[in-house]
Amino acid sequence: MEAGGGGLFTVDPLERHAARGRGIITSMAAGNDVIVLGTSKGWIIRYDFGVGDSQDLDFSGGRGGDQPVHRVFVDPRGSHCIATVLHAGGAETYYIHAKWARPRVLSRLKGLVVNAVAWNRQQITEGSTKEVILGTESGQFYELAVDEADKREKYVKLLFELTELPEAIMGLQMETAVVSNATRFYVMAVTPTRLYSFTGIGSLETVFASYADRAVHFMELPGEIPNSELHFFIKQRRAKHFAWLSGAGIYHGDLNFGAQHSSSSGDENFVENKGLFDYSKLGEVGEANKPRSFAVSEFHFLVLIGNKVKVVNRISQQTVEELKFDHTPESSKGIIGLCSDPTAGLFYAFDENSIFQVSTHDESRDMWQFYLDLKEYATALAYCRNPIQRDQVYLAQADAAFLTRDYHRAASFYAKVNYIKSFEEISLKFVMADEFDALRTFLLRKLDILTKEDKCQIMMISMWAVELYLDKINRLLLEDDTGKAGKTAIEANNSEYQSLIVEFRAFLSDCKDVLDEATTMDLLERHGRIDELVYFAGLKEHYEIVIHHYIQQGETRKALEILQRPNVPIDLQYKFAPDLIMLDAYETVESWMATNKLNPMKLIPAMMRYASEPHAKNETHEVIKYLEFCVHNLHNEDPGVHNLLLSLYAKQEDESALVRFLQFKFGKGRTNGPEFFYDPKYALRLCLKEKKMRACIHIYSMMSMHEEAVALALQVDTELAMAEADKVEDDEDLRKKLWLMVAKHVIEQEKGVKRENIRKAIAFLKETDGLLKIEDILPFFPDFALIDDFKEAICSSLEDYNKQIEQLKQEMNDATHGADNIRSDISALAQRYAVIDREEECGACKRKILTAGVAPLLARGYTSIGPLAPFYVFPCGHTFHAHCLIAHVTRCASQSQAEYILDLQRKLSLLGDKATNESNGTANDESITSMTPVDKLRSQLDDAVASECPFCGDLMIKEISLPFVLSEEAEEMTSWEIKPQISRKILPMTI
């Protein structure tokens, strides 16, 4: 099979004269863009293509003649190199580091021909080789370790020796893995006829020493090949698969170093999917045409057979390509060897003088087809690059399942095919096979794959799936109706039916947004699937249909559960309330009470319908229960709700609930709000109609119609009438009138002996607590009643009047005595005095109070005290000159008060000439009782300026709010400002 889109491998000449005249190339190794060549004359030529450098090293030791380099080995990093040179005196093995200019002889290996080297890829570093295993021509395994800093080997140990069949070790590979904090080694080695495997935990020495007590696991193949090779394919520093160039063919397999032990010894636990590639498939017949060398890529073998390099697909074992090399004339033998650089992912071929680079180009691009041919569908899908390739894999899987009559599995794969086979072809395939269940599976899987953009196709497929579901349900029901099947078959059929219903409902739920609503509901209705119709209506939030269905079925609780969902419109509660409450009043009212968002006003039609129906005497009235919940718990204030509750109470035989409702103050504690929310006029009319007298009495009283309340109460109960009459507190006349009504009723109702009637009337007077007298009720008695019968009551009344007269006399005497006391106090007030020290100072001007002289304008109108100026003395001890006090108060008082004081002074000045000068602090009774106009003005002035001490009273407190500097003092404040002085600049003087 040829690879599509060009060759998988390309060949480029890398070095035409790589041997540089140092003989012909005999061996080659590569790692990390470093190539090391060994020549027939004992030279090592190192090419570092990463830095563009090369180095020639002489391993001949100055000996003449041919001293060919037998094998050369390079670690994956390209830092360490081991080479074996065949001298005339025997073989010698050398080690050289990339930084060294001269090789070092590994003296402990003198005389041993090293054919193979296994590097520890996980542990090796640039400065140390760590554990290295060497395989010799004589079948021995050695362990070697070299540190670049030591310039010599750290140790060389003999690990193991093939004794059963001593053969040359031709190939050697090693891998490590960490298992429970310990290192497990996996070692593979090949000889011309056998492949050996070693594994164990610990050091290499421990692992190989364990085989002293157990058999070595090996694979022996017939035939023999002198140049047997073993290669690992390395990806991300891990070996993925191996290949052994044996006499029988290329033995290969996958490596899984994390797998569990597949044998008791655990020798072969890491090898999987083994296979053998027969050389006959290369087209070269004969023993002489066996491969001379080969290399391993991820999916191919590069096989050197004769002078040709063929590329063989490892999976299909078909030759896919033959590489062409442009040899130089000096290269007579053609390609003589192959090697690989696992780090760089490159391959190299060499002839006697030249090096060729073999590069891969997307070698996995056709692997999906190879795996598809092998029917390894999952692996084929992993290597598909585009939808067309994936379609081919899915189609092949689907066709294979269809042929084996695994229709549901085929449907799942057909649903994934999008391009190479049409939807119609696949659907018709199932229809022709009469596999409608598989067709339904195909449609459902197709829906899972389609994107949101395919809206039309999604809707059509979904509708078709609905029809198929309904058809299947009907067929199952028909099978049940025939009754021909046995009991076991019927049970299985029922189980299938129930599972199908559950699946169909799940489908409706998943596809509710893509199904055509009208068509789906029409299909469900025509097929008689009412339950599914209701279910789908619920999914589409057509709750009206769902609720109506439940009401028809009498399933009140289910209908109420739907209504209680938060996304159900509240209007449906009101719409279905009449039907629900008639169907199950208890459940409906409980649902209403659990839903606080309902408006009771909109439920009144339903409640009225329920209330109009007859109910048993002891039956709980559900509407009353709900209305009580509204007014007491929800604090509803709608008059309609309160009126309805009141009307229902009024229709009950027991009046106590109605009276309690009327007495309850629903608006209590609310400012400017009513105490009740029902219509009192409607309540009164209703109660009168239903003859609920006690309720009527309460309503009359509440409406302040006390006379009507008492008159009606007298028809029911005298005690109740008395209680109603006693409710009036703020109107004494009305209260007396009400009590007279009660008294008249009591007197008129008594039909016993006359004297006994009078005694009861007298006893009734005592209950009025003095409000009624005997004279108030006398008109209610007959005119011919004997006075003797009222003697005691009349005498008691006269005694009360006498007591009232005596009390009035005592109050008059007390008032006269009080007036005399007031006159005495006024006389004593005029005689008050205070002792003034001669050194006492005025609180305003700080001059002595007892100072002669006074400003004539300010002192005018005041009583002079000899040569002294008028002054004021306050109880607190502060003293002020009269004119100083007036000036201070005028300045500190408000403008209106100051104008008032100045007006009084002006009037005093006008009347001053007419006033009589009297001694300061003296006055007779005549002046007190009859004051002159001057005295009245002076008294008013005293009240204005001397009602309280200016230093101790409100005037001083009000001064706190005044600023420290008044507006009229602004000029003086400015005079105190410190102005900066103008500094004079002093010029420097020079002498």
Short mmCIF file of C-alpha atoms in Angstrom, two decimals, residues 25 167 187 286 344 356 363 404 434 482 542 576 592-593 599 637 653 673 726 762 818 887 925 971:
data_model
loop_
_atom_site.label_atom_id
_atom_site.label_comp_id
_atom_site.label_asym_id
_atom_site.label_seq_id
_atom_site.Cartn_x
_atom_site.Cartn_y
_atom_site.Cartn_z
CA ILE A 25 33.16 3.72 7.79
CA GLU A 167 26.41 -16.86 22.16
CA VAL A 187 16.60 -5.45 30.54
CA GLY A 286 16.72 -16.69 -0.24
CA ALA A 344 16.04 14.08 17.64
CA PHE A 356 22.51 10.06 4.81
CA GLU A 363 4.09 8.91 9.23
CA THR A 404 -24.50 -9.30 12.72
CA ASP A 434 -38.51 -3.46 9.98
CA THR A 482 -54.46 -10.12 23.01
CA HIS A 542 -49.35 25.09 30.40
CA PHE A 576 -59.77 27.18 39.92
CA TRP A 592 -54.46 28.89 50.65
CA MET A 593 -53.15 29.34 54.17
CA ASN A 599 -55.48 38.16 47.74
CA GLU A 637 -57.83 45.12 56.30
CA GLU A 653 -76.67 29.70 65.94
CA GLY A 673 -56.66 54.40 61.88
CA ASP A 726 -72.35 53.03 82.44
CA ILE A 762 -84.61 52.50 96.42
CA GLY A 818 -57.31 83.52 102.03
CA ALA A 887 -28.29 100.25 80.25
CA ASP A 925 -51.70 101.24 102.67
CA GLU A 971 -12.62 98.95 64.35
#
